[in-house]
Coordinates of C-alpha atoms in Angstrom, one line a residue:
Chain A
M64 CA -25.4 -17.9 -20.5
Q65 CA -24.0 -18.4 -17.0
R66 CA -20.8 -20.4 -16.8
H67 CA -20.3 -23.0 -13.9
L68 CA -18.7 -21.3 -11.0
D69 CA -15.5 -23.8 -11.3
E70 CA -14.8 -22.5 -14.6
E71 CA -15.1 -18.9 -13.5
L72 CA -12.9 -19.4 -10.8
A73 CA -10.5 -21.1 -12.8
A74 CA -10.2 -18.1 -15.4
L75 CA -10.0 -15.7 -12.3
K76 CA -6.6 -17.7 -11.0
H77 CA -5.5 -17.4 -14.8
K78 CA -5.8 -13.9 -14.6
L79 CA -4.2 -13.3 -11.4
L80 CA -1.4 -15.5 -12.7
K81 CA -0.8 -13.6 -15.8
M82 CA -1.0 -10.3 -13.6
S83 CA 1.7 -11.8 -11.4
A84 CA 3.9 -13.0 -14.3
L85 CA 3.7 -9.1 -15.8
A86 CA 4.8 -7.8 -12.3
E87 CA 7.6 -10.2 -12.2
A88 CA 9.1 -9.1 -15.4
M89 CA 8.6 -5.5 -14.5
I90 CA 10.5 -6.2 -11.2
V91 CA 13.2 -7.7 -13.3
D92 CA 13.4 -5.1 -15.8
A93 CA 13.4 -2.2 -13.1
V94 CA 16.3 -4.1 -11.6
A95 CA 18.1 -4.4 -15.1
V96 CA 17.7 -0.5 -15.6
L97 CA 19.3 0.1 -12.3
V98 CA 22.1 -2.4 -12.2
D99 CA 22.7 -3.0 -15.8
K100 CA 21.9 0.2 -17.0
N101 CA 19.7 -1.4 -19.5
E102 CA 17.7 1.6 -20.8
A103 CA 16.0 -0.7 -23.3
A104 CA 13.9 -2.2 -20.6
L105 CA 12.2 1.1 -19.8
P106 CA 9.5 0.8 -22.5
H107 CA 8.7 -2.8 -21.5
V108 CA 8.0 -1.7 -18.0
A109 CA 5.7 1.0 -19.1
R110 CA 3.8 -1.3 -21.4
S111 CA 3.2 -3.8 -18.8
E112 CA 2.0 -1.1 -16.3
E113 CA -0.7 -0.5 -18.7
E114 CA -1.5 -4.1 -19.3
V115 CA -1.5 -4.6 -15.2
N116 CA -3.8 -1.5 -14.7
G117 CA -6.3 -2.9 -17.4
L118 CA -6.2 -6.5 -15.8
Q119 CA -6.8 -5.0 -12.3
V120 CA -9.9 -3.3 -13.4
E121 CA -10.9 -6.5 -15.1
I122 CA -10.3 -8.6 -12.2
D123 CA -12.4 -6.5 -9.9
E124 CA -15.4 -6.4 -12.1
N125 CA -15.0 -10.3 -12.4
C126 CA -15.0 -10.5 -8.5
L127 CA -18.2 -8.5 -8.2
T128 CA -20.0 -10.3 -11.2
L129 CA -19.1 -13.7 -9.7
I130 CA -20.6 -12.9 -6.4
A131 CA -23.5 -11.2 -7.8
L132 CA -24.4 -14.1 -10.5
H133 CA -23.3 -17.2 -8.3
Q134 CA -23.9 -15.9 -4.5
P135 CA -21.2 -18.1 -3.6
A136 CA -21.0 -19.1 0.1
A137 CA -18.1 -19.6 2.8
F138 CA -15.1 -20.9 0.8
D139 CA -15.8 -19.7 -2.6
L140 CA -16.9 -16.3 -1.2
R141 CA -13.6 -16.0 0.7
F142 CA -11.7 -16.9 -2.2
I143 CA -13.1 -14.3 -4.5
L144 CA -13.0 -11.7 -1.8
G145 CA -9.4 -12.8 -1.2
A146 CA -8.9 -12.7 -5.1
A147 CA -10.0 -8.9 -5.1
K148 CA -7.4 -8.3 -2.3
T149 CA -4.7 -10.0 -4.1
N150 CA -5.7 -8.1 -7.2
A151 CA -5.0 -5.0 -5.3
E152 CA -1.6 -6.1 -4.0
L153 CA -0.4 -7.1 -7.4
E154 CA -1.3 -3.7 -8.8
R155 CA 0.7 -1.9 -6.1
L156 CA 3.6 -4.2 -6.4
A157 CA 3.8 -3.5 -9.9
D158 CA 3.8 0.4 -9.1
Q159 CA 6.8 -0.2 -7.2
A160 CA 8.6 -1.4 -10.2
V161 CA 7.7 1.6 -11.9
N162 CA 9.0 3.8 -9.0
I163 CA 12.2 1.8 -9.1
C164 CA 12.5 2.5 -12.8
D165 CA 11.9 6.5 -12.3
K166 CA 14.6 6.5 -9.9
A167 CA 17.0 4.2 -11.9
K168 CA 16.4 6.2 -14.9
K169 CA 17.9 9.1 -13.5
L170 CA 21.0 7.2 -12.7
L171 CA 21.7 5.9 -16.0
H172 CA 24.6 8.0 -16.9
E173 CA 26.1 8.1 -13.5
P174 CA 28.7 5.4 -12.3
P175 CA 27.6 3.6 -9.3
I176 CA 29.1 4.7 -6.1
K177 CA 29.5 1.1 -4.9
P178 CA 29.0 -2.4 -6.9
F179 CA 25.4 -3.6 -6.5
V180 CA 25.5 -6.3 -4.0
I181 CA 22.5 -6.2 -1.7
I182 CA 19.8 -4.8 -4.0
P183 CA 19.9 -7.6 -6.6
K184 CA 19.8 -10.1 -3.5
M185 CA 16.7 -8.2 -2.2
A186 CA 15.1 -8.2 -5.5
A187 CA 15.7 -12.0 -5.9
V188 CA 14.2 -12.7 -2.3
A189 CA 11.2 -10.1 -3.2
L190 CA 10.7 -12.1 -6.6
S191 CA 10.7 -15.4 -4.9
M192 CA 8.0 -14.2 -2.3
L193 CA 6.0 -12.9 -5.3
K194 CA 6.0 -16.1 -7.2
D195 CA 5.6 -18.2 -4.1
S196 CA 2.9 -16.1 -2.9
L197 CA 0.7 -16.3 -6.1
H198 CA 1.3 -20.1 -6.4
A199 CA 0.3 -20.5 -2.7
Y200 CA -2.9 -18.4 -3.4
V201 CA -4.2 -20.2 -6.6
N202 CA -3.0 -23.6 -5.6
L203 CA -4.4 -23.1 -1.8
D204 CA -1.1 -24.1 -0.5
A205 CA -0.9 -23.0 3.0
N206 CA 2.7 -24.4 3.6
Q207 CA 3.9 -22.6 0.8
A208 CA 2.2 -19.4 2.0
R209 CA 4.1 -19.9 5.3
T210 CA 7.4 -20.0 3.9
V211 CA 6.5 -16.4 2.3
L212 CA 5.9 -15.0 5.6
L213 CA 9.3 -16.0 6.8
R214 CA 11.2 -14.3 4.1
D215 CA 9.7 -11.0 4.8
D216 CA 12.4 -10.2 7.7
Q217 CA 15.1 -11.1 5.3
V218 CA 14.2 -8.2 3.0
D219 CA 13.8 -5.8 6.0
E220 CA 16.9 -6.9 7.1
M221 CA 18.5 -6.1 3.6
K222 CA 16.7 -2.9 3.4
A223 CA 18.4 -1.9 6.7
Q224 CA 21.7 -2.9 5.6
V225 CA 21.3 -0.7 2.5
T226 CA 20.3 2.2 4.4
E227 CA 23.2 2.1 6.8
N228 CA 25.7 1.6 4.0
M229 CA 24.4 4.6 2.2
L230 CA 24.6 6.6 5.1
A231 CA 28.2 5.8 5.8
I232 CA 28.9 6.5 2.2
M233 CA 27.4 9.8 2.3
D234 CA 29.2 10.8 5.4
T235 CA 32.3 10.7 3.5
Q236 CA 31.5 11.3 -0.1
R237 CA 29.5 14.5 -0.7
A238 CA 29.1 13.9 -4.6
A239 CA 27.6 10.8 -3.8
I240 CA 24.6 12.0 -1.7
K241 CA 22.0 12.1 -4.4
Q242 CA 22.6 8.7 -5.7
A243 CA 23.0 7.3 -2.0
V244 CA 19.6 8.6 -1.3
S245 CA 17.8 7.2 -4.2
L246 CA 19.3 3.8 -3.4
I247 CA 17.9 4.0 0.3
L248 CA 14.4 4.6 -1.6
I249 CA 15.1 1.9 -4.0
A250 CA 15.5 -0.4 -1.1
R251 CA 12.3 0.7 0.5
N252 CA 10.6 0.1 -3.0
L253 CA 11.8 -3.6 -2.9
E254 CA 10.8 -4.1 0.9
R255 CA 7.4 -3.0 -0.4
I256 CA 7.2 -5.6 -2.9
G257 CA 8.0 -8.1 -0.2
D258 CA 5.5 -6.6 2.0
H259 CA 2.7 -6.9 -0.9
A260 CA 3.9 -10.6 -1.5
T261 CA 3.4 -11.2 2.3
N262 CA -0.1 -9.9 2.1
I263 CA -0.8 -12.1 -0.6
A264 CA 0.4 -14.9 1.3
E265 CA -1.7 -13.9 4.3
N266 CA -5.1 -13.9 2.1
A267 CA -4.1 -17.4 0.8
I268 CA -4.0 -18.6 4.7
F269 CA -7.2 -16.7 5.2
V270 CA -9.0 -18.5 2.4
L271 CA -8.0 -21.7 3.4
E272 CA -8.1 -21.6 7.2
G273 CA -10.9 -18.9 7.3
R274 CA -8.9 -17.2 10.0
D275 CA -7.4 -13.9 9.8
I276 CA -3.6 -14.1 10.4
R277 CA -2.7 -10.4 10.0
H278 CA -1.2 -8.7 12.9
H279 CA -0.6 -12.3 14.3
H280 CA 2.0 -13.7 11.8
M281 CA 4.8 -12.0 13.9
E282 CA 3.9 -14.7 16.7
E283 CA 3.8 -17.6 14.2
K284 CA 7.3 -17.0 13.2
K285 CA 8.7 -17.8 16.6
Chain B
M30 CA -31.7 -13.1 14.5
Q31 CA -30.8 -11.5 11.1
R32 CA -31.0 -7.7 11.4
H33 CA -32.0 -5.6 8.2
L34 CA -29.4 -5.1 5.8
D35 CA -29.7 -1.3 6.2
E36 CA -29.0 -1.3 10.0
E37 CA -26.0 -3.6 9.1
L38 CA -24.6 -1.1 6.5
A39 CA -25.1 1.8 9.2
A40 CA -22.9 -0.2 11.6
L41 CA -20.4 -0.6 9.1
K42 CA -20.2 3.0 8.3
H43 CA -19.9 3.7 11.7
K44 CA -16.9 1.4 12.3
L45 CA -15.1 2.8 9.1
L46 CA -15.8 6.4 10.8
K47 CA -14.3 5.0 14.2
M48 CA -11.3 3.8 12.3
S49 CA -10.6 6.8 10.5
A50 CA -11.0 8.9 13.5
L51 CA -8.3 6.9 15.0
A52 CA -6.0 7.0 12.3
E53 CA -6.4 10.9 12.4
A54 CA -5.5 11.2 16.0
M55 CA -2.5 8.9 15.0
I56 CA -1.3 11.2 12.4
V57 CA -1.8 14.2 14.4
D58 CA 0.2 12.6 17.2
A59 CA 2.9 11.3 15.0
V60 CA 3.5 14.8 13.8
A61 CA 3.6 16.2 17.4
V62 CA 6.3 13.8 18.1
L63 CA 8.2 15.1 15.3
V64 CA 7.5 18.4 15.4
D65 CA 6.8 19.4 19.0
K66 CA 9.1 16.6 20.4
N67 CA 6.1 15.4 22.0
E68 CA 7.1 11.9 23.5
A69 CA 4.0 11.5 25.4
A70 CA 2.2 11.1 22.4
L71 CA 4.0 7.6 21.5
P72 CA 1.8 5.5 23.8
H73 CA -1.3 7.0 22.3
V74 CA -0.2 6.0 18.8
A75 CA 0.7 2.4 19.9
R76 CA -2.7 1.8 21.6
S77 CA -4.6 3.3 18.6
E78 CA -2.7 1.0 16.2
E79 CA -3.9 -2.2 18.1
E80 CA -7.4 -0.8 18.1
V81 CA -7.1 0.0 14.4
N82 CA -5.7 -3.7 13.7
G83 CA -8.6 -5.0 15.7
L84 CA -11.2 -3.0 13.9
Q85 CA -9.7 -4.1 10.3
V86 CA -10.3 -7.8 11.3
E87 CA -13.8 -7.2 12.4
I88 CA -14.9 -5.2 9.6
D89 CA -13.5 -7.8 7.2
E90 CA -15.5 -10.4 8.8
N91 CA -18.5 -8.2 8.8
C92 CA -18.3 -7.6 5.0
L93 CA -18.1 -11.2 4.5
T94 CA -21.0 -11.9 6.8
L95 CA -23.0 -9.2 5.1
I96 CA -22.6 -10.8 1.5
A97 CA -23.1 -14.3 2.8
L98 CA -26.3 -13.6 4.8
H99 CA -28.2 -10.9 2.6
Q100 CA -26.5 -11.6 -0.8
P101 CA -26.9 -7.9 -1.7
A102 CA -27.2 -7.0 -5.4
A103 CA -25.6 -4.2 -7.3
F104 CA -25.3 -1.1 -5.3
D105 CA -25.2 -2.6 -1.8
L106 CA -22.7 -5.2 -3.0
R107 CA -20.4 -2.6 -4.4
F108 CA -21.0 -0.6 -1.2
I109 CA -19.6 -3.8 1.1
L110 CA -16.6 -4.7 -1.4
G111 CA -15.7 -1.0 -1.4
A112 CA -16.0 -1.1 2.4
A113 CA -13.8 -3.9 2.7
K114 CA -11.1 -1.9 0.4
T115 CA -11.5 1.2 2.3
N116 CA -10.8 -0.8 5.4
A117 CA -7.6 -2.0 3.9
E118 CA -6.6 1.5 3.0
L119 CA -7.3 2.9 6.4
E120 CA -5.1 0.0 8.1
R121 CA -2.1 1.0 5.7
L122 CA -2.7 4.6 6.3
A123 CA -2.4 4.2 10.2
D124 CA 0.7 2.2 9.3
Q125 CA 2.2 5.3 8.0
A126 CA 1.7 6.9 11.2
V127 CA 3.3 4.4 13.2
N128 CA 6.0 4.5 10.7
I129 CA 6.7 8.4 11.1
C130 CA 6.5 7.9 15.0
D131 CA 9.5 5.2 14.6
K132 CA 11.6 7.8 12.8
A133 CA 10.4 10.7 15.0
K134 CA 11.2 8.8 18.0
K135 CA 15.0 8.9 16.8
L136 CA 14.9 12.4 16.3
L137 CA 13.6 13.3 19.8
H138 CA 16.8 14.5 21.4
E139 CA 18.3 16.2 18.2
P140 CA 17.7 19.7 17.4
P141 CA 16.0 20.3 14.2
I142 CA 18.2 21.1 11.1
K143 CA 15.6 23.4 10.0
P144 CA 12.3 25.0 11.4
F145 CA 9.2 22.6 10.3
V146 CA 7.3 24.5 7.8
I147 CA 6.5 22.1 4.8
I148 CA 5.8 19.0 6.8
P149 CA 3.3 20.2 9.1
K150 CA 1.5 21.8 6.0
M151 CA 1.8 18.3 4.1
A152 CA 0.2 16.5 7.3
A153 CA -2.6 19.1 7.3
V154 CA -3.5 18.5 3.6
A155 CA -3.3 14.8 4.2
L156 CA -5.5 15.0 7.2
S157 CA -8.1 17.0 5.4
M158 CA -7.9 14.3 2.4
L159 CA -8.5 11.5 4.9
K160 CA -11.6 13.3 6.5
D161 CA -13.0 14.1 3.3
S162 CA -12.5 10.8 1.7
L163 CA -14.2 8.9 4.7
H164 CA -17.1 11.5 4.7
A165 CA -17.5 11.2 1.0
Y166 CA -17.4 7.3 1.2
V167 CA -20.0 6.9 4.2
N168 CA -22.2 9.7 2.8
L169 CA -21.9 8.6 -0.8
D170 CA -20.7 12.2 -2.0
A171 CA -19.1 12.0 -5.5
N172 CA -18.4 15.8 -5.6
Q173 CA -16.6 15.5 -2.2
A174 CA -14.6 12.5 -3.3
R175 CA -13.4 14.6 -6.4
T176 CA -12.0 17.2 -4.1
V177 CA -9.9 14.8 -2.4
L178 CA -8.5 13.5 -5.9
L179 CA -7.3 17.2 -6.6
R180 CA -5.2 17.6 -3.5
D181 CA -3.1 14.6 -4.2
D182 CA -1.0 16.7 -6.6
Q183 CA -0.4 19.0 -3.8
V184 CA 0.9 16.6 -1.3
D185 CA 3.3 15.1 -4.3
E186 CA 4.7 18.6 -4.7
M187 CA 5.3 19.3 -1.0
K188 CA 6.8 15.7 -1.0
A189 CA 9.4 16.9 -3.8
Q190 CA 10.0 20.1 -2.1
V191 CA 11.0 18.6 1.2
T192 CA 13.2 16.2 -0.6
E193 CA 14.9 18.9 -2.7
N194 CA 15.3 21.1 0.7
M195 CA 16.8 18.0 2.3
L196 CA 19.2 17.3 -0.5
A197 CA 20.4 20.9 -0.4
I198 CA 20.9 20.9 3.4
M199 CA 23.1 17.5 3.2
D200 CA 25.2 19.0 0.5
T201 CA 26.7 21.5 2.9
Q202 CA 26.1 19.8 6.4
R203 CA 27.5 16.6 6.9
A204 CA 26.1 16.3 10.2
A205 CA 22.7 16.8 9.2
I206 CA 22.7 13.5 6.9
K207 CA 20.8 11.5 9.0
Q208 CA 18.1 13.7 10.0
A209 CA 17.8 14.8 6.4
V210 CA 17.2 11.2 5.4
S211 CA 14.7 10.7 7.9
L212 CA 12.8 13.8 6.8
I213 CA 12.6 12.7 3.4
L214 CA 11.2 9.3 4.3
I215 CA 8.7 11.0 6.7
A216 CA 7.5 13.4 3.6
R217 CA 6.9 10.1 1.8
N218 CA 5.0 8.5 4.5
L219 CA 2.7 11.6 4.4
E220 CA 2.6 11.3 0.6
R221 CA 1.4 7.8 1.1
I222 CA -1.2 8.6 3.7
G223 CA -2.5 11.0 0.7
D224 CA -2.5 8.3 -1.5
H225 CA -4.6 6.2 0.5
A226 CA -7.1 8.8 1.0
T227 CA -7.2 9.1 -3.0
N228 CA -7.7 5.5 -3.2
I229 CA -10.6 5.7 -0.7
A230 CA -12.2 8.5 -2.5
E231 CA -11.9 6.4 -5.8
N232 CA -13.7 3.8 -4.0
A233 CA -16.5 6.0 -3.1
I234 CA -17.0 7.2 -6.7
F235 CA -16.6 3.5 -7.9
V236 CA -19.8 2.7 -5.5
L237 CA -21.7 5.5 -6.6
E238 CA -21.2 5.5 -10.5
G239 CA -20.3 2.0 -10.7
R240 CA -17.3 2.6 -13.0
D241 CA -13.6 2.4 -11.9
I242 CA -11.9 5.8 -12.1
R243 CA -8.6 4.1 -11.2
H244 CA -5.9 4.6 -13.7
H245 CA -8.1 7.5 -15.0
H246 CA -8.4 10.3 -12.6
M247 CA -5.2 11.8 -14.2
E248 CA -7.3 12.9 -17.0
E249 CA -10.3 14.0 -14.6
K250 CA -8.0 16.3 -13.2
K251 CA -7.3 18.2 -16.5

C-alpha cells in the first residue's frame, strides 16, 4: 500500500533528525575522549558510526523510492533531493567525529601540552551549527538557516588560532610536536563539521527559495 | 520543446566530464605551484574554480529538471541522482586543489626542506583515480569503478608516509616546522581528492548494480 506522500516525508524528516542526534552525540563523545581522556566514550562512537552508516543507506533508498513512486513536483522534489544531500553531509560529519576519536585515542596517555580552551569552544559552535542546520532543514526555516551560515567564519577563525598557537608551541617544545600536529588536525576536523552544517543550511535555503546560494553566501554575509 | 531523455542524459554526462577535466587541470596546476614554484598557474586555478562552481549549480538544476519533466524510473533515476552526487564530489575535489594552492602560495619563496618525491606520486595516483572514476561513471563501467576503489589504500599509505617523514624532519629542524605542517596538510588534501574519486566510483557501481556498496567496499577489497 502506498502511503500518502506527506507521511513519507515526515518519516524521512524523522530519520534525518535521528541521524543528526547520533552525529551530535558522536562529536560530544569525541571531544570527551580528547579533553577529558574519557576512554569509555570510544565504543559509543564506534556503535553510532555503524548506525549512521545504516541510516545513510536507508535514507538514500527512501529518497529514490519516494521520487519513483510519487513523482513529486517542484517543492517536494527539491525537498527530497535536499534530504539526500543532507544525508550525505551528516554521514561525513559523523566521519569527522570518528577521525577526532582516532587522534584523541593516541593522546589518551599523554599530558596535554596546554589546557584545552579553543577546541571545546569550536566544538560547541560546530554542534550548535549542526543542530540549527537540521532544525532549519526539517522545519523549513530560512532565517535559522542563515544564522548557521554566519557562524562558519567563527569556526574558521578558531581553527586559525589553534594552528597559530600550536606552531608557536612546536617552535619551543620539541617533545610537543606530535601532539601539536594532532591538535591542528583535530581543529580541521571540527572546521569540517562546521562546513557540513553550513552545507545543510544551504540545502534548506535551496528547498525554500528554489535558488542556489552556494558560492554566493559570502556576499550575503556582508 | 522537451528533448528526448537520452539526449539530455548525454548532455549531463558531457557537463560532468567537463567539470572533471577542469578539476584535473586544477590539481595539476596546484601541484606545479608547490613543486615547481610555478606562480603563473595560480590565476588558472582561480578561474577554473569559478567555472566549476558555475557548472555545479547548472548540473544540479539539470538533474532537478530532468526528474521533474521526464519522471524517469529505476535505472535513469538512479543515474540522475548519482550524477547530482558526483557533481557534489567534483566541486569538493576542486576545492581541495584550491586549498593546496593556498598553502603552496605561502611556500613559493621558501626552499623545499626535502625534494618532493611522495607528494607528486600521490597527486598522480589521485589524478588517475579521478579520471577513471568519471570514465566509469559516464560509461557505466563497474570494473573500472572497482579499480578506483583499490587505489584508495595507496593514497592513504602515501599520506601516512608524508606525515611520518615530516614529523621526523620537525624533530631535528626547528626552522622547517611551518613548511612541514603545510606539507602534512597538503598530503591530506590529496588524500581527500582520492576519497572523492572513490565516492564517484561507488556512485557508478550504485547506478549499475542498484546496490549501495558504501561502507562495504572494505570487504570487497579483500
